[in-house]
CSV table of C-alpha atoms in Angstrom, one decimal:
chain,number,residue,atom,x,y,z
A,27,MET,CA,82.7,-34.6,-62.7
A,28,PRO,CA,79.6,-35.5,-61.5
A,29,ASP,CA,76.3,-33.6,-62.0
A,30,LEU,CA,76.9,-31.5,-59.3
A,31,LEU,CA,74.1,-29.4,-59.8
A,32,GLY,CA,71.6,-32.1,-60.2
A,33,LEU,CA,72.0,-32.8,-56.1
A,34,THR,CA,70.1,-31.2,-53.3
A,35,ALA,CA,71.5,-28.2,-51.4
A,36,ARG,CA,72.3,-30.9,-48.8
A,37,GLU,CA,74.6,-32.9,-50.9
A,38,LEU,CA,76.0,-30.7,-52.2
A,39,LEU,CA,77.5,-29.1,-48.9
A,40,ALA,CA,77.9,-32.5,-47.3
A,41,ALA,CA,79.9,-33.3,-50.6
A,42,ILE,CA,82.1,-30.4,-49.8
A,43,ALA,CA,82.4,-30.9,-46.0
A,44,GLU,CA,83.5,-34.1,-46.6
A,45,LYS,CA,85.8,-33.0,-49.3
A,46,ARG,CA,84.7,-35.4,-51.9
A,47,VAL,CA,84.1,-31.9,-54.3
A,48,SER,CA,85.3,-28.7,-54.0
A,49,ALA,CA,84.4,-25.6,-53.9
A,50,VAL,CA,86.3,-24.8,-56.8
A,51,GLU,CA,84.6,-27.2,-58.8
A,52,VAL,CA,81.1,-26.4,-57.6
A,53,MET,CA,82.0,-22.8,-58.8
A,54,LYS,CA,83.3,-23.8,-62.3
A,55,ALA,CA,79.4,-26.6,-62.4
A,56,THR,CA,77.6,-23.1,-61.5
A,57,TYR,CA,79.3,-20.6,-63.7
A,58,GLN,CA,78.8,-23.1,-66.8
A,59,ARG,CA,75.2,-24.0,-66.5
A,60,LEU,CA,74.9,-19.7,-65.8
A,61,ALA,CA,76.5,-19.5,-69.2
A,62,LEU,CA,74.3,-22.1,-71.1
A,63,VAL,CA,70.4,-21.6,-69.4
A,64,ASN,CA,70.5,-17.8,-67.7
A,65,PRO,CA,71.3,-16.2,-71.3
A,66,ARG,CA,68.0,-17.5,-72.1
A,67,LEU,CA,66.0,-17.3,-68.6
A,68,ASN,CA,67.2,-13.8,-67.1
A,69,ALA,CA,67.1,-15.0,-63.7
A,70,VAL,CA,70.6,-14.1,-62.3
A,71,VAL,CA,72.1,-10.3,-62.8
A,72,SER,CA,74.9,-8.3,-62.0
A,73,LEU,CA,77.1,-11.7,-61.7
A,74,LEU,CA,80.5,-11.7,-60.4
A,75,PRO,CA,83.3,-12.1,-63.1
A,76,GLU,CA,84.1,-16.1,-63.4
A,77,ALA,CA,87.5,-15.2,-61.9
A,78,GLU,CA,86.5,-13.3,-58.5
A,79,ALA,CA,83.8,-16.1,-57.8
A,80,LEU,CA,86.7,-18.6,-58.1
A,81,ALA,CA,88.9,-16.9,-55.6
A,82,LEU,CA,85.8,-17.5,-53.1
A,83,ALA,CA,85.4,-20.6,-53.8
A,84,ARG,CA,89.6,-21.8,-53.6
A,85,ALA,CA,89.2,-19.5,-50.1
A,86,ALA,CA,86.7,-21.7,-48.8
A,87,ASP,CA,88.7,-24.7,-49.6
A,88,GLU,CA,91.7,-23.2,-48.0
A,89,LYS,CA,89.6,-23.1,-44.9
A,90,LEU,CA,88.5,-26.5,-44.7
A,91,ALA,CA,91.8,-27.6,-45.4
A,92,ALA,CA,92.9,-25.5,-42.6
A,93,GLY,CA,90.7,-27.5,-40.3
A,94,GLU,CA,88.2,-25.2,-39.8
A,95,LYS,CA,85.1,-26.1,-39.5
A,96,PRO,CA,82.5,-25.6,-42.0
A,97,GLY,CA,79.2,-23.7,-41.6
A,98,ALA,CA,75.9,-24.6,-42.7
A,99,LEU,CA,76.1,-23.2,-46.2
A,100,HIS,CA,80.1,-23.7,-46.7
A,101,GLY,CA,81.1,-23.2,-50.3
A,102,LEU,CA,77.8,-23.3,-51.8
A,103,PRO,CA,77.2,-20.8,-54.8
A,104,PHE,CA,74.5,-18.2,-53.8
A,105,ALA,CA,73.0,-15.0,-55.9
A,106,VAL,CA,70.5,-12.6,-53.7
A,107,LYS,CA,67.5,-11.6,-54.4
A,108,ASP,CA,68.1,-7.5,-56.1
A,109,LEU,CA,66.4,-6.0,-52.9
A,110,GLU,CA,68.9,-6.8,-50.5
A,111,GLU,CA,71.6,-4.8,-50.0
A,112,THR,CA,75.1,-6.8,-50.6
A,113,ALA,CA,78.5,-5.1,-50.1
A,114,GLY,CA,80.8,-4.6,-53.1
A,115,ILE,CA,78.1,-6.3,-55.1
A,116,ARG,CA,75.5,-4.2,-57.1
A,117,THR,CA,71.6,-3.8,-55.6
A,118,THR,CA,69.5,-1.9,-58.2
A,119,TYR,CA,66.0,-2.9,-56.7
A,120,GLY,CA,64.8,-3.2,-61.0
A,121,SER,CA,65.4,0.4,-60.7
A,122,PRO,CA,67.0,3.1,-62.9
A,123,LEU,CA,67.5,5.0,-59.9
A,124,TYR,CA,69.5,2.9,-58.2
A,125,ALA,CA,71.6,1.5,-61.5
A,126,GLU,CA,74.8,1.8,-60.1
A,127,ASN,CA,74.3,1.8,-56.7
A,128,ILE,CA,77.1,-0.8,-54.5
A,129,PRO,CA,76.3,-0.5,-50.9
A,130,GLU,CA,78.7,-0.7,-48.4
A,131,ALA,CA,77.7,-3.0,-46.1
A,132,ASP,CA,75.1,-6.2,-46.6
A,133,SER,CA,71.9,-6.4,-45.1
A,134,PRO,CA,71.6,-8.5,-42.0
A,135,MET,CA,69.9,-11.6,-43.5
A,136,VAL,CA,72.6,-11.1,-46.4
A,137,ALA,CA,75.5,-11.0,-43.2
A,138,ARG,CA,73.9,-14.3,-42.0
A,139,LEU,CA,74.4,-15.8,-45.3
A,140,ARG,CA,77.8,-15.1,-45.5
A,141,GLN,CA,78.5,-16.1,-42.1
A,142,ALA,CA,77.2,-19.4,-43.0
A,143,GLY,CA,79.6,-19.8,-45.9
A,144,ALA,CA,77.6,-18.9,-48.7
A,145,LEU,CA,79.5,-17.4,-51.2
A,146,ILE,CA,77.5,-14.7,-52.9
A,147,ILE,CA,78.2,-14.4,-56.3
A,148,GLY,CA,76.0,-12.0,-57.9
A,149,LYS,CA,71.7,-11.2,-57.5
A,150,THR,CA,68.4,-12.4,-58.7
A,151,ASN,CA,66.2,-10.3,-60.8
A,152,VAL,CA,63.0,-8.8,-59.4
A,153,PRO,CA,60.4,-6.3,-60.6
A,154,GLU,CA,61.0,-2.6,-60.1
A,155,PHE,CA,61.0,-2.4,-56.4
A,156,GLY,CA,59.4,-5.9,-56.0
A,157,PHE,CA,56.2,-4.2,-57.0
A,158,GLY,CA,53.9,-6.6,-59.3
A,159,SER,CA,54.1,-10.7,-59.3
A,160,GLN,CA,55.8,-10.2,-63.0
A,161,THR,CA,59.5,-10.1,-62.8
A,162,TYR,CA,60.8,-7.5,-65.5
A,163,ASN,CA,62.2,-3.8,-65.1
A,164,PRO,CA,64.0,-1.7,-67.4
A,165,LEU,CA,67.6,-2.4,-66.3
A,166,PHE,CA,67.7,-6.1,-66.7
A,167,GLY,CA,64.1,-6.7,-68.7
A,168,ALA,CA,62.0,-10.1,-67.8
A,169,THR,CA,62.7,-13.5,-66.5
A,170,ARG,CA,61.2,-16.0,-68.1
A,171,ASN,CA,59.4,-19.1,-66.6
A,172,ALA,CA,61.9,-22.0,-66.5
A,173,TYR,CA,59.4,-24.3,-67.8
A,174,LYS,CA,57.9,-22.3,-70.7
A,175,PRO,CA,60.2,-19.5,-71.1
A,176,GLU,CA,57.5,-17.8,-73.6
A,177,MET,CA,55.6,-17.2,-69.9
A,178,THR,CA,56.2,-15.3,-67.0
A,179,ALA,CA,58.2,-16.3,-64.1
A,180,GLY,CA,55.9,-14.8,-61.4
A,181,GLY,CA,57.2,-12.4,-59.1
A,182,SER,CA,58.7,-10.4,-57.1
A,183,SER,CA,60.6,-13.7,-56.2
A,184,GLY,CA,60.8,-14.6,-60.1
A,185,GLY,CA,64.8,-14.8,-60.6
A,186,ALA,CA,65.1,-16.7,-57.6
A,187,ALA,CA,62.6,-19.4,-58.5
A,188,VAL,CA,64.1,-19.6,-62.2
A,189,ALA,CA,67.3,-20.2,-61.1
A,190,LEU,CA,66.0,-22.9,-58.7
A,191,ALA,CA,64.1,-24.6,-61.3
A,192,ALA,CA,66.6,-24.2,-64.0
A,193,ARG,CA,69.4,-25.6,-61.4
A,194,MET,CA,71.7,-22.6,-61.4
A,195,LEU,CA,71.4,-22.5,-57.8
A,196,ALA,CA,70.6,-25.3,-54.8
A,197,LEU,CA,68.9,-22.2,-52.9
A,198,ALA,CA,67.4,-18.9,-53.0
A,199,ASP,CA,66.4,-16.2,-50.9
A,200,GLY,CA,62.6,-14.4,-51.7
A,201,SER,CA,60.6,-11.9,-50.1
A,202,ASP,CA,57.2,-11.9,-49.8
A,203,HIS,CA,54.3,-8.9,-49.0
A,204,GLY,CA,51.3,-9.6,-51.8
A,205,GLY,CA,52.8,-13.1,-52.8
A,206,SER,CA,56.5,-12.5,-54.1
A,207,LEU,CA,57.8,-15.8,-52.5
A,208,ARG,CA,54.6,-17.9,-53.2
A,209,ASN,CA,53.5,-16.7,-56.5
A,210,PRO,CA,56.7,-17.4,-58.3
A,211,ALA,CA,57.2,-20.2,-56.4
A,212,ALA,CA,54.2,-21.8,-57.7
A,213,PHE,CA,54.8,-20.8,-61.3
A,214,ASN,CA,58.2,-22.2,-61.1
A,215,ASN,CA,57.4,-25.9,-59.2
A,216,VAL,CA,59.5,-24.8,-56.6
A,217,PHE,CA,59.1,-24.5,-52.8
A,218,GLY,CA,58.7,-21.2,-51.2
A,219,LEU,CA,58.0,-20.1,-47.4
A,220,ARG,CA,56.4,-17.1,-46.3
A,221,PRO,CA,57.0,-17.0,-42.7
A,222,SER,CA,55.5,-15.3,-39.5
A,223,PRO,CA,56.4,-11.9,-39.4
A,224,GLY,CA,59.9,-11.1,-37.7
A,225,LEU,CA,61.4,-14.7,-37.6
A,226,ILE,CA,64.1,-13.3,-40.1
A,227,PRO,CA,65.2,-10.2,-39.5
A,228,ASP,CA,64.6,-7.3,-42.1
A,229,PRO,CA,65.4,-3.6,-41.4
A,230,SER,CA,62.1,-1.4,-41.6
A,231,PRO,CA,62.1,2.4,-41.0
A,232,ASP,CA,59.9,1.9,-38.1
A,233,ALA,CA,61.8,-1.3,-36.0
A,234,PHE,CA,58.6,-1.3,-33.6
A,235,SER,CA,56.1,-2.5,-36.1
A,236,LEU,CA,55.3,-6.0,-37.5
A,237,SER,CA,55.7,-5.5,-41.3
A,238,LEU,CA,53.4,-6.5,-43.8
A,239,ALA,CA,56.4,-8.0,-45.9
A,240,THR,CA,58.8,-10.7,-44.8
A,241,LEU,CA,62.0,-12.3,-46.4
A,242,GLY,CA,62.0,-16.3,-46.6
A,243,PRO,CA,63.7,-19.3,-48.1
A,244,MET,CA,63.5,-20.6,-51.3
A,245,ALA,CA,64.3,-24.6,-52.5
A,246,ARG,CA,63.5,-27.2,-54.6
A,247,ASN,CA,62.7,-29.5,-52.1
A,248,VAL,CA,61.6,-28.9,-48.0
A,249,PRO,CA,64.5,-30.1,-46.1
A,250,ASP,CA,66.7,-27.9,-48.0
A,251,LEU,CA,64.4,-24.9,-47.8
A,252,ALA,CA,64.3,-25.4,-44.0
A,253,LEU,CA,68.0,-25.5,-43.8
A,254,LEU,CA,68.4,-22.2,-45.3
A,255,LEU,CA,65.6,-21.2,-42.9
A,256,SER,CA,67.9,-22.2,-40.1
A,257,VAL,CA,70.3,-19.9,-41.4
A,258,GLN,CA,68.0,-16.6,-41.8
A,259,ALA,CA,65.6,-17.1,-39.0
A,260,GLY,CA,66.6,-15.9,-35.5
A,261,ALA,CA,66.4,-12.8,-33.3
A,262,ASP,CA,68.5,-8.9,-34.0
A,263,PRO,CA,69.0,-6.9,-31.2
A,264,ALA,CA,68.6,-3.7,-33.5
A,265,ILE,CA,65.2,-5.0,-34.6
A,266,PRO,CA,62.8,-5.4,-31.7
A,267,VAL,CA,59.9,-7.9,-33.1
A,268,THR,CA,62.4,-10.3,-34.3
A,269,TRP,CA,62.1,-13.6,-32.6
A,270,PRO,CA,63.2,-16.3,-31.6
A,271,GLU,CA,66.6,-15.9,-29.6
A,272,LYS,CA,67.8,-19.5,-30.8
A,273,PRO,CA,65.8,-20.6,-34.0
A,274,CYS,CA,65.7,-24.6,-34.2
A,275,ALA,CA,67.5,-26.4,-36.4
A,276,TYR,CA,64.5,-26.8,-38.8
A,277,HIS,CA,65.9,-29.3,-41.4
A,278,GLU,CA,66.2,-32.3,-38.6
A,279,LEU,CA,62.8,-32.0,-37.5
A,280,LEU,CA,60.8,-32.7,-40.1
A,281,GLN,CA,59.5,-35.9,-40.0
A,282,ALA,CA,56.8,-36.0,-38.1
A,283,ASP,CA,53.0,-38.1,-37.4
A,284,LEU,CA,50.5,-36.0,-38.8
A,285,THR,CA,47.5,-38.6,-38.8
A,286,GLY,CA,44.3,-36.9,-37.4
A,287,ALA,CA,45.8,-33.6,-38.6
A,288,ARG,CA,42.9,-31.7,-40.3
A,289,ILE,CA,43.3,-29.3,-43.4
A,290,GLY,CA,40.7,-26.7,-44.0
A,291,TRP,CA,40.3,-25.7,-47.8
A,292,LEU,CA,39.7,-22.7,-48.6
A,293,GLY,CA,39.2,-22.7,-52.2
A,294,ASP,CA,37.9,-20.0,-54.1
A,295,LEU,CA,37.1,-18.2,-50.8
A,296,GLY,CA,33.2,-19.3,-51.6
A,297,GLY,CA,33.4,-17.3,-55.0
A,298,ALA,CA,34.8,-14.5,-54.0
A,299,LEU,CA,37.7,-14.9,-56.3
A,300,PRO,CA,38.0,-16.0,-59.9
A,301,MET,CA,40.0,-18.4,-61.0
A,302,GLU,CA,41.2,-19.9,-63.9
A,303,PRO,CA,39.8,-23.1,-64.8
A,304,GLY,CA,42.0,-26.2,-63.4
A,305,ILE,CA,43.6,-24.8,-60.6
A,306,LEU,CA,41.4,-25.6,-57.9
A,307,ALA,CA,41.1,-29.2,-59.5
A,308,LEU,CA,45.2,-29.5,-59.0
A,309,CYS,CA,44.8,-28.1,-55.4
A,310,GLU,CA,42.1,-30.3,-54.4
A,311,ALA,CA,43.7,-33.6,-56.3
A,312,GLY,CA,47.3,-32.4,-54.1
A,313,LEU,CA,45.1,-32.4,-50.9
A,314,GLN,CA,43.5,-35.8,-51.7
A,315,ALA,CA,46.9,-37.3,-52.1
A,316,LEU,CA,47.8,-36.6,-48.1
A,317,GLN,CA,44.1,-38.3,-46.8
A,318,PRO,CA,45.8,-42.0,-47.3
A,319,ARG,CA,48.3,-40.6,-44.9
A,320,GLY,CA,46.1,-40.3,-41.9
A,321,LEU,CA,45.1,-36.2,-42.6
A,322,VAL,CA,41.8,-35.0,-43.1
A,323,VAL,CA,40.6,-32.6,-45.5
A,324,GLU,CA,37.3,-30.7,-45.5
A,325,ALA,CA,35.7,-27.8,-47.5
A,326,ALA,CA,36.2,-24.5,-45.0
A,327,SER,CA,35.2,-21.1,-45.0
A,328,LEU,CA,36.6,-17.9,-44.6
A,329,GLY,CA,34.1,-16.3,-41.9
A,330,PHE,CA,35.5,-12.9,-42.8
A,331,ASP,CA,34.5,-10.3,-45.8
A,332,ALA,CA,37.2,-11.3,-48.6
A,333,GLU,CA,36.5,-7.7,-49.8
A,334,ARG,CA,37.3,-6.0,-46.4
A,335,ILE,CA,40.6,-8.3,-46.0
A,336,TRP,CA,41.4,-7.2,-49.5
A,337,GLU,CA,40.9,-3.2,-48.8
A,338,SER,CA,43.0,-3.1,-46.0
A,339,TRP,CA,46.0,-5.0,-47.4
A,340,ALA,CA,45.8,-2.8,-50.5
A,341,GLY,CA,45.3,0.5,-48.0
A,342,LEU,CA,48.1,-0.3,-45.8
A,343,ARG,CA,50.7,-1.4,-48.5
A,344,ALA,CA,49.5,1.8,-50.4
A,345,TRP,CA,50.1,4.0,-47.1
A,346,SER,CA,53.9,2.4,-46.6
A,347,ILE,CA,55.1,3.0,-50.5
A,348,ALA,CA,54.0,6.5,-49.9
A,349,HIS,CA,55.7,7.2,-47.1
A,350,ARG,CA,58.9,5.2,-49.0
A,351,PHE,CA,58.6,7.4,-52.1
A,352,ASN,CA,56.8,10.7,-50.9
A,353,ASP,CA,60.1,12.4,-51.7
A,354,VAL,CA,60.8,10.8,-54.9
A,355,ILE,CA,57.0,11.4,-56.5
A,356,ARG,CA,57.2,15.1,-55.6
A,357,ASP,CA,61.1,15.2,-57.8
A,358,PRO,CA,59.8,15.5,-61.3
A,359,TYR,CA,63.2,13.9,-62.4
A,360,ARG,CA,63.1,11.0,-60.1
A,361,ARG,CA,59.2,10.6,-60.5
A,362,ASP,CA,59.6,9.9,-64.4
A,363,LEU,CA,62.1,7.1,-63.3
A,364,LEU,CA,59.2,4.9,-61.7
A,365,LYS,CA,57.2,2.4,-63.6
A,366,SER,CA,53.7,3.6,-64.0
A,367,GLU,CA,52.0,1.2,-61.4
A,368,ALA,CA,54.7,2.5,-58.5
A,369,GLN,CA,53.2,6.1,-59.3
A,370,TRP,CA,49.6,5.0,-58.9
A,371,GLU,CA,50.5,3.5,-55.7
A,372,VAL,CA,51.9,6.2,-54.0
A,373,GLU,CA,49.3,8.5,-55.2
A,374,GLN,CA,46.8,5.8,-53.3
A,375,GLY,CA,48.6,6.1,-50.2
A,376,LEU,CA,49.3,10.0,-50.2
A,377,ARG,CA,45.4,10.2,-50.4
A,378,LEU,CA,44.9,7.9,-47.3
A,379,SER,CA,43.9,10.2,-43.3
A,380,GLY,CA,45.3,8.9,-40.4
A,381,LEU,CA,41.8,7.3,-39.9
A,382,ASP,CA,42.1,5.6,-43.0
A,383,VAL,CA,44.8,4.4,-41.8
A,384,ALA,CA,43.6,3.2,-38.1
A,385,ARG,CA,40.8,1.8,-40.2
A,386,HIS,CA,42.9,-0.7,-42.2
A,387,ILE,CA,44.9,-1.9,-38.6
A,388,GLU,CA,41.3,-2.3,-37.3
A,389,THR,CA,40.5,-4.6,-40.0
A,390,ARG,CA,43.7,-6.5,-39.6
A,391,THR,CA,43.3,-7.8,-36.4
A,392,LEU,CA,39.7,-8.4,-36.6
A,393,TRP,CA,40.6,-11.2,-39.6
A,394,MET,CA,43.8,-11.9,-37.9
A,395,GLN,CA,41.1,-12.7,-34.9
A,396,GLN,CA,38.9,-14.3,-36.7
A,397,ALA,CA,41.9,-16.7,-38.2
A,398,LEU,CA,42.7,-17.7,-35.0
A,399,HIS,CA,38.5,-19.2,-34.8
A,400,LEU,CA,39.9,-21.2,-38.0
A,401,PHE,CA,42.4,-22.9,-36.4
A,402,ALA,CA,40.4,-23.7,-33.3
A,403,ARG,CA,38.8,-26.3,-35.5
A,404,TYR,CA,41.7,-27.0,-38.1
A,405,ASP,CA,45.7,-27.2,-37.8
A,406,TYR,CA,45.8,-26.0,-41.2
A,407,LEU,CA,44.3,-24.0,-44.2
A,408,ALA,CA,44.9,-24.2,-47.7
A,409,LEU,CA,44.5,-22.0,-50.9
A,410,PRO,CA,45.7,-21.6,-54.2
A,411,SER,CA,48.9,-19.6,-54.8
A,412,ALA,CA,47.7,-18.2,-58.0
A,413,GLN,CA,44.6,-17.3,-59.9
A,414,LEU,CA,45.7,-17.7,-63.0
A,415,PHE,CA,48.1,-19.9,-64.5
A,416,PRO,CA,51.5,-18.2,-65.9
A,417,PHE,CA,50.5,-15.6,-68.8
A,418,PRO,CA,52.9,-14.3,-71.3
A,419,VAL,CA,55.9,-12.8,-70.6
A,420,GLU,CA,55.2,-9.7,-72.5
A,421,THR,CA,52.0,-9.1,-70.5
A,422,HIS,CA,52.7,-6.7,-67.9
A,423,TRP,CA,49.7,-7.7,-65.7
A,424,PRO,CA,46.5,-9.8,-66.6
A,425,ARG,CA,43.0,-7.2,-67.1
A,426,ALA,CA,41.1,-10.3,-66.1
A,427,ILE,CA,41.0,-13.6,-64.7
A,428,ASN,CA,37.7,-16.3,-66.1
A,429,GLY,CA,36.0,-13.2,-67.7
A,430,VAL,CA,36.3,-10.7,-64.3
A,431,ALA,CA,38.3,-7.5,-64.7
A,432,MET,CA,41.4,-6.6,-62.4
A,433,ASP,CA,40.7,-3.3,-61.2
A,434,SER,CA,44.7,-2.9,-60.3
A,435,TYR,CA,48.2,-4.4,-61.4
A,436,HIS,CA,48.0,-6.6,-58.2
A,437,ARG,CA,44.1,-7.4,-57.9
A,438,TRP,CA,44.9,-11.0,-59.9
A,439,MET,CA,46.8,-11.9,-56.7
A,440,GLN,CA,44.2,-11.3,-54.4
A,441,VAL,CA,44.5,-14.7,-53.2
A,442,VAL,CA,47.2,-14.2,-51.2
A,443,THR,CA,45.9,-11.9,-48.9
A,444,PRO,CA,44.6,-13.0,-46.0
A,445,VAL,CA,47.9,-14.9,-45.5
A,446,THR,CA,49.9,-11.6,-45.0
A,447,LEU,CA,47.1,-9.2,-43.2
A,448,ALA,CA,46.9,-11.9,-40.5
A,449,GLY,CA,50.6,-12.8,-40.2
A,450,LEU,CA,50.5,-16.4,-40.8
A,451,PRO,CA,53.4,-18.9,-41.8
A,452,ALA,CA,52.3,-20.1,-45.7
A,453,LEU,CA,54.4,-22.8,-47.3
A,454,ASN,CA,54.1,-22.9,-51.6
A,455,VAL,CA,53.8,-26.2,-52.3
A,456,PRO,CA,53.5,-27.6,-56.5
A,457,VAL,CA,50.4,-29.0,-57.3
A,458,GLY,CA,51.3,-30.2,-61.0
A,459,PHE,CA,50.8,-28.5,-64.5
A,460,ASN,CA,47.8,-27.7,-66.7
A,461,ALA,CA,47.5,-29.1,-69.8
A,462,GLN,CA,49.6,-26.8,-71.4
A,463,GLY,CA,52.1,-28.1,-69.2
A,464,LEU,CA,52.3,-24.4,-67.3
A,465,PRO,CA,52.9,-25.3,-63.6
A,466,MET,CA,50.9,-24.3,-60.1
A,467,GLY,CA,50.9,-24.2,-56.6
A,468,MET,CA,49.1,-24.3,-53.6
A,469,GLN,CA,49.4,-22.2,-50.0
A,470,LEU,CA,49.7,-24.5,-46.9
A,471,ILE,CA,49.0,-22.2,-43.9
A,472,GLY,CA,49.8,-22.5,-40.6
A,473,ARG,CA,48.8,-20.9,-37.2
A,474,PRO,CA,50.9,-17.9,-36.2
A,475,ARG,CA,54.6,-18.8,-35.7
A,476,ASP,CA,54.2,-22.3,-36.7
A,477,GLU,CA,56.5,-22.4,-39.3
A,478,LEU,CA,57.7,-26.2,-38.3
A,479,GLY,CA,53.9,-27.3,-38.5
A,480,VAL,CA,53.8,-26.0,-41.7
A,481,LEU,CA,57.1,-27.6,-42.9
A,482,ARG,CA,56.4,-30.9,-41.4
A,483,LEU,CA,53.5,-30.9,-43.4
A,484,GLY,CA,55.0,-29.5,-46.4
A,485,GLN,CA,57.3,-32.6,-46.2
A,486,ALA,CA,54.8,-35.1,-45.9
A,487,TYR,CA,52.9,-33.6,-49.0
A,488,ASP,CA,55.9,-33.3,-51.0
A,489,GLU,CA,56.7,-37.3,-50.1
A,490,ALA,CA,52.6,-38.1,-51.1
A,491,THR,CA,53.1,-36.5,-54.6
A,492,GLY,CA,56.3,-36.1,-55.7
A,493,TRP,CA,56.0,-33.0,-57.6
A,494,SER,CA,59.1,-31.8,-57.0
A,495,ALA,CA,61.1,-34.2,-59.0
A,496,HIS,CA,59.5,-33.0,-62.2
A,497,ALA,CA,62.2,-30.8,-63.7
A,498,PRO,CA,62.2,-28.8,-66.7
A,499,GLY,CA,63.0,-30.5,-69.8
């Protein structure tokens, strides 16, 4: 049997569709790989018994044998982030409150994966309710970095990123509020796209609002990521803010002449953000690799107070979390089942007044308007994806960066908040490794709803740098 799991997702799907390999063979290879590396890395959880997974694969092969046209993901084993509901498969959110929760229906995004032919075999590990960019929880424990298992995988899509990097999965889904797609992708040398809000349907208690959180695709290369996005994206009549009615086939449109395109390098936001030594240099080297292709890179200024962006993002996040968990926090038994950071976040949100929330919303609007002014000068912006390299897996969150104290469990990811608050699409791309072999990434940021432009830049970047070819040893 060839090294099936060394193939790209598109190569694997083509081999299945053309009957050069069966879905059963791919599933057997997947379970062999999981048995070999998952016990050490702990990326995939709530895994189906192999016999059940093989039954799914046989059914996929039978459909092809009967002449049925394959979907875009036909026969591909897939584990869904454990924040998304999966019919018949345990969905825990990494919390003891949902330890035995088995949904009756799929979330809209998972339903699209199944309709495209993906074979859902389990979940990818997350921090409790996705809180924090470090993947550990009391149900499944910590997920370890694919390159340095003694270090964190990042989060909250840590299980997804590690499963990709370690060749357990060819594609993975993620979600992002405070860097939950971008950070673990950076920490594991893979790609993760935070799209514009509304591109991928994501149910919310307020169907009419554009949430700070988004769903998104992850992969080891840009064409695979773009293929998954083509499946995930598109309007849902039950969620009025979703768009477009007919999403494009992103993976078929990646090649473009970017000569003359301008990239504004935001660095450490003019010294506003502490950075571990080596991060800025890796990102700048990655940007320099684009210049022979005719792109123009120059230093840029945010033109807005970074602390105001942080305060608005943190306030709106706490407000939404307080609304979601207000009943839990008032119940002494259930409250004790929430990790301390979650309890703290709820308490922060409960202290906010309506005027506080209105002020944070106004700041969000003003920053979005300033971001549009930046895009009048630049076609893209760039920022590091994290402010420090992967840290020891036993550390719940870093208390300081380069000597600067962090005042909350998420302050160390402040670098991702300008993208989130303005609703901009951003793609994490790998920028290489430090002297200790720890990965890092960079955010390539586009205009609102210009996912295709960001993916095209990401493809050009990967062709110029080749970091995606560096697999774990």
